[in-house]
CSV table of C-alpha atoms in Angstrom, one decimal:
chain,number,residue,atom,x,y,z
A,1,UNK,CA,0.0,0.0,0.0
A,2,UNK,CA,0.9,3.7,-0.9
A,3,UNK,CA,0.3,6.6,0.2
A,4,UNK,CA,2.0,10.2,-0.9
A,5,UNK,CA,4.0,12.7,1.9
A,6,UNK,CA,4.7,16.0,0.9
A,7,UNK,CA,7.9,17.5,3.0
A,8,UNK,CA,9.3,21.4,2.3
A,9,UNK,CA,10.2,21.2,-1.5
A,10,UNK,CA,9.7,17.3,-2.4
A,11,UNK,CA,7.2,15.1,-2.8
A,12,UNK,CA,7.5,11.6,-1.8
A,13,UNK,CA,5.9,8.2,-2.3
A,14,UNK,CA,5.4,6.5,1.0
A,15,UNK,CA,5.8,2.5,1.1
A,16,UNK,CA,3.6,1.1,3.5
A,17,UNK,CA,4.1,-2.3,5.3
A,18,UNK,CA,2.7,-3.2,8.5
A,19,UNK,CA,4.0,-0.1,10.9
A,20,UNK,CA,6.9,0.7,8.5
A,21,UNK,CA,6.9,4.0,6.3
A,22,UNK,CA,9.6,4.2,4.0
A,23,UNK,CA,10.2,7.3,2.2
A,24,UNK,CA,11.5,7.1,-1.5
A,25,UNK,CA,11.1,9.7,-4.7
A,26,UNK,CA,8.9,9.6,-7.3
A,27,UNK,CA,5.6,11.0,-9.2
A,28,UNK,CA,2.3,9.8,-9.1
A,29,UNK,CA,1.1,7.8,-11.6
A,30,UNK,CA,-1.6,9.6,-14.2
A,31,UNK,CA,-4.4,7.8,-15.4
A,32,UNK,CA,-7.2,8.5,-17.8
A,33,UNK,CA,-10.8,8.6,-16.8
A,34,UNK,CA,-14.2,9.1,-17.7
A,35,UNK,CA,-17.3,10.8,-16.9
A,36,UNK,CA,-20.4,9.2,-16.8
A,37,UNK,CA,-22.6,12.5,-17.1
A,38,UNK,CA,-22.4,15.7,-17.6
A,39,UNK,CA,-24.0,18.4,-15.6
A,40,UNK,CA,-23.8,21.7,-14.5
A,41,UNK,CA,-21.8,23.2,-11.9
A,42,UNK,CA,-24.5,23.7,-10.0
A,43,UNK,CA,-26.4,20.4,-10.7
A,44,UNK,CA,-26.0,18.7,-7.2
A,45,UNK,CA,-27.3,21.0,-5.5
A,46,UNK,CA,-30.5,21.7,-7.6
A,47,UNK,CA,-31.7,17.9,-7.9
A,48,UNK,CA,-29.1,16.7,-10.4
A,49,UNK,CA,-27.5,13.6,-8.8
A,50,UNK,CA,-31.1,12.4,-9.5
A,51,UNK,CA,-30.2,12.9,-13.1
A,52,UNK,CA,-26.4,11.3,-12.8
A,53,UNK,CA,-28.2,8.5,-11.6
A,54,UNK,CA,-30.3,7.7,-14.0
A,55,UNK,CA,-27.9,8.2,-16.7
A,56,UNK,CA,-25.6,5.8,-14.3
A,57,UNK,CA,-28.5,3.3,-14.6
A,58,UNK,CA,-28.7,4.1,-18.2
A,59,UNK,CA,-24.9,3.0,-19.1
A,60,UNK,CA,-24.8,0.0,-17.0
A,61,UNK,CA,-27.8,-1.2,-18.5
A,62,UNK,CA,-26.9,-0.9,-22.1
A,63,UNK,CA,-23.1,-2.4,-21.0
A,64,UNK,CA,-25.3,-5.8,-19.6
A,65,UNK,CA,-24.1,-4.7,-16.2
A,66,UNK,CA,-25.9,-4.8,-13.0
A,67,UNK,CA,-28.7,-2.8,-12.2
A,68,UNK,CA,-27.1,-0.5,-9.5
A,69,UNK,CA,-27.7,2.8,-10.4
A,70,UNK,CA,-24.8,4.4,-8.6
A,71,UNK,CA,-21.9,2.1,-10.1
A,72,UNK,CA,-21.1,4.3,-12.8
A,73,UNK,CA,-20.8,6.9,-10.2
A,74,UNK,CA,-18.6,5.1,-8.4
A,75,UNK,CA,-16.4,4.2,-10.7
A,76,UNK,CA,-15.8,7.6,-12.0
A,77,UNK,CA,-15.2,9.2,-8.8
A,78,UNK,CA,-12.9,6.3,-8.1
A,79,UNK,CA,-10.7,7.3,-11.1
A,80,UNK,CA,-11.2,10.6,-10.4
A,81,UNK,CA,-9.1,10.0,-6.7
A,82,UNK,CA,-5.8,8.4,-9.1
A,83,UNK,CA,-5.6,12.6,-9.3
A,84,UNK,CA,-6.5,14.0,-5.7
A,85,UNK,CA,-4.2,14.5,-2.8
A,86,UNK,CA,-6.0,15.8,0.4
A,87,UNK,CA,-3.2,18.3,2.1
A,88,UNK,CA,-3.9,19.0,6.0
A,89,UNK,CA,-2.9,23.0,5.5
A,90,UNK,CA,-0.4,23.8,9.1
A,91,UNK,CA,0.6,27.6,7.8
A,92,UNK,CA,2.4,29.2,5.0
A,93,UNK,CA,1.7,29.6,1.5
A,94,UNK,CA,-1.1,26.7,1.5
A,95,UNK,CA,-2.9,28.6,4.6
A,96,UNK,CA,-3.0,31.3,2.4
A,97,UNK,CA,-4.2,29.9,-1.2
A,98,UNK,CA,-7.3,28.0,0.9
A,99,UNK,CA,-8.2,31.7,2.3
A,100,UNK,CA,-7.9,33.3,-0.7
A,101,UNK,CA,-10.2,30.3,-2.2
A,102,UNK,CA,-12.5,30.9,0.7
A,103,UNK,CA,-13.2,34.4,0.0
A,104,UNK,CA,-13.5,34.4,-3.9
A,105,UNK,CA,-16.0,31.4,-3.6
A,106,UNK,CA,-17.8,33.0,-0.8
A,107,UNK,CA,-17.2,36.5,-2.8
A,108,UNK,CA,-18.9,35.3,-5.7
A,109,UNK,CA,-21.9,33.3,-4.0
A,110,UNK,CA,-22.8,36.3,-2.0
A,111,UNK,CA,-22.0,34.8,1.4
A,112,UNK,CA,-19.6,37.7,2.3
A,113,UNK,CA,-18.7,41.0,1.0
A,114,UNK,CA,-15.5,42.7,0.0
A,115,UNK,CA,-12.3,42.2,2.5
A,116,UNK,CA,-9.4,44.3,2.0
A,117,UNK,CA,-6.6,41.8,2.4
A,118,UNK,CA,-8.5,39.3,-0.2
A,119,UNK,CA,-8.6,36.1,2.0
A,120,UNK,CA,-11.2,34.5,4.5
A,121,UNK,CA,-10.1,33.5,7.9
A,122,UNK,CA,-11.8,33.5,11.7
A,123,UNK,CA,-11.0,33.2,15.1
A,124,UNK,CA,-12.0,28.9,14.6
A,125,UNK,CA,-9.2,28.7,12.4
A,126,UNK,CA,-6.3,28.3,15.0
A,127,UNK,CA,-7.9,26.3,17.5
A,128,UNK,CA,-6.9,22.7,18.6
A,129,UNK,CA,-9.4,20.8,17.6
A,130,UNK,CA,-9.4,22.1,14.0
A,131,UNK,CA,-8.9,20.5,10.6
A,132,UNK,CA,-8.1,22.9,7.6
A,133,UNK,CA,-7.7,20.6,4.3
A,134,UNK,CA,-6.9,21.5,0.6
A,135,UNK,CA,-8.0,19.4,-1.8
A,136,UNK,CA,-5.9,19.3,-5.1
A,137,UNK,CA,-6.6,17.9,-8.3
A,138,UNK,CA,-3.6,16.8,-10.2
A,139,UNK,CA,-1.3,19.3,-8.0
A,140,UNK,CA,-3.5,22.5,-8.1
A,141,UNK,CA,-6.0,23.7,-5.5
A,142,UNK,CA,-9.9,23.0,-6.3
A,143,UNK,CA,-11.5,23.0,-3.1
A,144,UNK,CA,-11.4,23.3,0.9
A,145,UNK,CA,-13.2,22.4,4.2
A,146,UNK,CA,-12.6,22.9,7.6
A,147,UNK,CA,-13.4,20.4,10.4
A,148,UNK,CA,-13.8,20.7,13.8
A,149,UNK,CA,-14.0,17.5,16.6
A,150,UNK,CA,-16.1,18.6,19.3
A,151,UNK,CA,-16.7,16.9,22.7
A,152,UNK,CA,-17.6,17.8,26.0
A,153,UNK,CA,-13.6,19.0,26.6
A,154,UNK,CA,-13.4,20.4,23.5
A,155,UNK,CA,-16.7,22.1,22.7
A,156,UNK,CA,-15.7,25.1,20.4
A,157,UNK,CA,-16.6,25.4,17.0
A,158,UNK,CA,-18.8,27.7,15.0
A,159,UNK,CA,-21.9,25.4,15.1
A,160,UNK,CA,-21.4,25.4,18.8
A,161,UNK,CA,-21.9,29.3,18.8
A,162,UNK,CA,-24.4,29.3,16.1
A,163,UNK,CA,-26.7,26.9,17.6
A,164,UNK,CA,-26.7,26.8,21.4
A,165,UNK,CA,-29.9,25.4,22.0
A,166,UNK,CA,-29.3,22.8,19.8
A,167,UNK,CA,-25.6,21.3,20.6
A,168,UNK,CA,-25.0,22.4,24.3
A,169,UNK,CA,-27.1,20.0,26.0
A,170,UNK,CA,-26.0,17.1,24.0
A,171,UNK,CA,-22.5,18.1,24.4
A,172,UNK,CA,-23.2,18.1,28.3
A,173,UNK,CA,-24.2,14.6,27.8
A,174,UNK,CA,-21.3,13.3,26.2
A,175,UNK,CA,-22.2,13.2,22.3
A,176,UNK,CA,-19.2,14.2,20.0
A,177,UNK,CA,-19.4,15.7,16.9
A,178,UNK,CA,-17.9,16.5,13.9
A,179,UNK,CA,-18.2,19.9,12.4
A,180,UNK,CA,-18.1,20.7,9.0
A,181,UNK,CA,-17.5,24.4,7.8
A,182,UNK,CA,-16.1,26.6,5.3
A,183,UNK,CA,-16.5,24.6,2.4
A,184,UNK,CA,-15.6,26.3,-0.8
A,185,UNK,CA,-14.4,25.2,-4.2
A,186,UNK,CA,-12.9,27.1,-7.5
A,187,UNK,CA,-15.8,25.6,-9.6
A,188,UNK,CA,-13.8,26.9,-13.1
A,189,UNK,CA,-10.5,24.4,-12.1
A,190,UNK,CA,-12.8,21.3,-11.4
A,191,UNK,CA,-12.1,18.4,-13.4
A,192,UNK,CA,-15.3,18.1,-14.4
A,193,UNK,CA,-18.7,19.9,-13.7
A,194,UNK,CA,-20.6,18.6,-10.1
A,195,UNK,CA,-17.7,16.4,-8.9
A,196,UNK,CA,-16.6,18.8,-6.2
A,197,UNK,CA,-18.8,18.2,-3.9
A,198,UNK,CA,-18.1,14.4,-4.1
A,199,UNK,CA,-13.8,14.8,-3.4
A,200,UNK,CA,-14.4,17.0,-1.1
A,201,UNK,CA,-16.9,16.1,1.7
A,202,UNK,CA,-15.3,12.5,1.6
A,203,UNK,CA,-13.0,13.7,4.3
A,204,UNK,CA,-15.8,14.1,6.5
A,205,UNK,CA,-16.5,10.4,5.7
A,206,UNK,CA,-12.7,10.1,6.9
A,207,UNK,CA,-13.7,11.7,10.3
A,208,UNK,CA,-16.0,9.6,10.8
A,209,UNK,CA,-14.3,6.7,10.4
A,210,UNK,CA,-11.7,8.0,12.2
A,211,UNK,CA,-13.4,9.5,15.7
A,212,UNK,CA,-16.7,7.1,15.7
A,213,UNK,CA,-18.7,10.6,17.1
A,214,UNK,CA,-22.5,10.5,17.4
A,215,UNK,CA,-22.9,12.3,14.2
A,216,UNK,CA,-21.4,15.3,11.8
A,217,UNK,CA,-22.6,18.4,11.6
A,218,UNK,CA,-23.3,20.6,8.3
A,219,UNK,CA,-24.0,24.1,8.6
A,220,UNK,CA,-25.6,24.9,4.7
A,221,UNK,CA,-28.3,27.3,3.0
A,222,UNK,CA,-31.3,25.4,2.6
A,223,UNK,CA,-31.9,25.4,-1.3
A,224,UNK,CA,-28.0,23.2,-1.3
A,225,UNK,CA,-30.3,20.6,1.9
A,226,UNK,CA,-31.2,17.9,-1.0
A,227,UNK,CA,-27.9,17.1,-1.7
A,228,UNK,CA,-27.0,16.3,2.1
A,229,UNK,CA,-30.4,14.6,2.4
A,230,UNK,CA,-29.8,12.3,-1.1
A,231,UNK,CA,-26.1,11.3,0.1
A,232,UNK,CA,-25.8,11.0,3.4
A,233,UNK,CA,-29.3,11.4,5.1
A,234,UNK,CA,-29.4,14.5,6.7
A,235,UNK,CA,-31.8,15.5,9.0
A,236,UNK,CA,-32.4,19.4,9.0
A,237,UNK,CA,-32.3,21.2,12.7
A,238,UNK,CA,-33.3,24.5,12.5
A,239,UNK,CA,-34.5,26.6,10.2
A,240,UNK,CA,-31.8,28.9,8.5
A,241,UNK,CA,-30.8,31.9,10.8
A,242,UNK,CA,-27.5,34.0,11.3
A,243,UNK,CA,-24.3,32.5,11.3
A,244,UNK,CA,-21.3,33.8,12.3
A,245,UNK,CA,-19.0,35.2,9.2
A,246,UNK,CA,-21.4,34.6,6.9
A,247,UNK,CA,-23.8,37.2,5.0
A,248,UNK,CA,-26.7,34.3,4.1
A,249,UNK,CA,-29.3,32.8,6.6
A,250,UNK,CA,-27.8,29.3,7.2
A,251,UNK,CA,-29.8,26.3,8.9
A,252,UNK,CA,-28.2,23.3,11.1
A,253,UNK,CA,-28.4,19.7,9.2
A,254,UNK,CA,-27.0,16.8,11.0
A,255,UNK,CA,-25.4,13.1,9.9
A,256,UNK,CA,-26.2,10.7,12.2
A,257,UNK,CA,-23.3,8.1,12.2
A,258,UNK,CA,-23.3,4.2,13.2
A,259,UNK,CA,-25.7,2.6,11.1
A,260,UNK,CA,-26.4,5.8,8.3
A,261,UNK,CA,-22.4,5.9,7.9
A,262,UNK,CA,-22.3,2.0,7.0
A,263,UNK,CA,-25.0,1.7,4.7
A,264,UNK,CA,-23.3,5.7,3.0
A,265,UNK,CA,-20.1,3.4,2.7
A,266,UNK,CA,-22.0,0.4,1.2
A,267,UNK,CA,-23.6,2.8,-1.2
A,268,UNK,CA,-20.7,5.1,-2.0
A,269,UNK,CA,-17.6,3.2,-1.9
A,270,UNK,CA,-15.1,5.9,-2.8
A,271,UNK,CA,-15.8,7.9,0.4
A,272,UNK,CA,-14.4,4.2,2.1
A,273,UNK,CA,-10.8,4.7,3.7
A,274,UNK,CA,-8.0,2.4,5.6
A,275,UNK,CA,-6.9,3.5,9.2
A,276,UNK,CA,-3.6,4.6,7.9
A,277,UNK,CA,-5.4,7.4,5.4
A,278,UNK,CA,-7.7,8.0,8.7
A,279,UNK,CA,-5.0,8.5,11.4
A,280,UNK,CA,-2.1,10.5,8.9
A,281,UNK,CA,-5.6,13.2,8.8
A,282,UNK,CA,-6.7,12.9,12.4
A,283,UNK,CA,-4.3,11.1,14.8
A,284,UNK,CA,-2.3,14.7,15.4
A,285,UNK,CA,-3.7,18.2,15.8
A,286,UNK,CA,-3.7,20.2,12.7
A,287,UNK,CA,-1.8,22.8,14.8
A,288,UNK,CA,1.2,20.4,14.7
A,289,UNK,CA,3.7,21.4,11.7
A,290,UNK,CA,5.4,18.0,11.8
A,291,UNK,CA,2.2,16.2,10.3
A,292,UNK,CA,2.6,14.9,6.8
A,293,UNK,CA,0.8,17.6,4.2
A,294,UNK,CA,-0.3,15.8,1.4
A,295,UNK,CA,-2.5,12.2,2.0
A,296,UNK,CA,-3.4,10.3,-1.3
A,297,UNK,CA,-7.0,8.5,-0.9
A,298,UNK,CA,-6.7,4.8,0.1
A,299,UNK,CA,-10.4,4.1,-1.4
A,300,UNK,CA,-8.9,2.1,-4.4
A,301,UNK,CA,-7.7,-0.8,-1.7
A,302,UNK,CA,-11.1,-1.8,-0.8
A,303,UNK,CA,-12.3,-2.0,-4.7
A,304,UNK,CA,-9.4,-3.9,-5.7
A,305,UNK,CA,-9.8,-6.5,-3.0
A,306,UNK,CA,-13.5,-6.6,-3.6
């Protein structure tokens, strides 16, 4: 198994066997792949994974294959990760190309106004239990999220302020959470139209793996709720109000785990991962500078020993 460490000016390929990592050059292998549909950039959000799918269905029947209308799906997004590296951002010029991402996405969507120094940050950013990621396609930046872990020691992250009445008790009780905020992508450098969404909130599915919390949190507007309700089965929890940073009226939806994350697995194979993906994201704060930046998506192991 392989997975890819970026240090200060290389890149490496890292071998790994049992609890061995063993560092040697190289360059990732590019492969071709192939789209299924075509859609627009908005399309997932506005009802059109209903329209992937059937055109999934569609190709797999006419190929003789099985009737599972999510295969083709699959297996594009699954070519798509030969491409993607997931980099867990620590400082520097990264921290400032997923802030400058930020705003312009945000800019452009109406979700914040003009800011002088061109890039998105806030007072979440630095804390302990937080998770800034990059997500680049074939070396170049195309998206980003934040994640936050929350627990009863560590209950701070904008969902917690946002939604008091909703997290504080349960918190109290001992329910974790994930948090997931400050999604944005750069729509024109996708590799295709509509995939975004799919590369992206797949670490989430990492998280979840990873921690085992009671469920993840999604903070959205509520015209983009059908995608989160088609994918992962999310439950909306209030209706869309103020949230901090953010110009547009923004409701809580929430993932439950256990049971809803295995059968999203089943379904979605590509948002699978092995524990050494999971604990290279997770198993070190993202305040710590000697975690390795750049993770390659271990997806592909559990298709090729299917």
């Amino acid at each position: 198994m392989r997975a890819k460490v970026r240090a200060p000016g290389r890149l490496f390929h890292a071998t790994l066997s049992g609890a061995l990592l063993r560092l040697t050059d190289g360059k990732p292998a590019v492969s071709n792949f192939r789209l299924v549909s075509h859609f627009d950039s908005n399309s997932l959000f506005t009802g059109g994974y209903e329209d992937l799918r059937m055109d999934a269905a569609r190709n797999d029947a006419q190929a003789g294959a099985g009737a599972n209308a999510g295969s083709a799906l699959n297996r594009s997004i699954m070519q798509l990760l030969e491409h993607v590296d997931y980099r867990l951002i620590t400082g520097g010029e990264d921290l400032e190309a997923i802030y400058r991402l930020r705003y312009q996405s945000y800019l452009r969507s109406g979700m914040c106004g003009p800011i002088a120094s061109g890039m998105f940050e806030d007072r979440w950013d630095n804390l302990p239990n937080s998770y800034r990621f990059g997500v680049y396609f074939d070396g170049h930046l195309v998206s980003t999220l934040r994640l936050h872990y929350i627990s009863r020691e560590h209950p701070y992250s904008p969902s917690v302020d946002a939604y008091p009445e909703i997290l504080a008790e349960r918190l109290a009780r001992g329910e974790t959470f994930i948090d997931g905020t400050r999604f944005a992508t750069d729509a024109d450098s996708a590799p295709a139209p509509g995939v975004l969404p799919f590369l992206t909130l797949r670490l989430g599915m990492v998280a979840s793996s990873y921690f085992g919390q009671t469920a993840v949190l999604t903070p959205v507007k509520v015209e983009h709720s059908a995608y989160y309700a088609r994918i992962f089965h999310a439950v909306q929890r209030t209706e869309g109000k103020v949230f901090p940073g953010v110009l547009a009226p923004i409701a809580l939806f929430e993932i439950p785990c256990g049971e809803n994350l295995r059968q999203t697995l089943d379904r979605f194979p590509f948002f699978k991962s092995t524990p050494v993906e999971q604990r290279m994201m997770f198993a070190n704060p993202a305040i710590n500078r000697l975690t390795p930046l750049s993770i390659v998506p271990t997806a592909k192991y559990y298709r090729d020993a299917a």
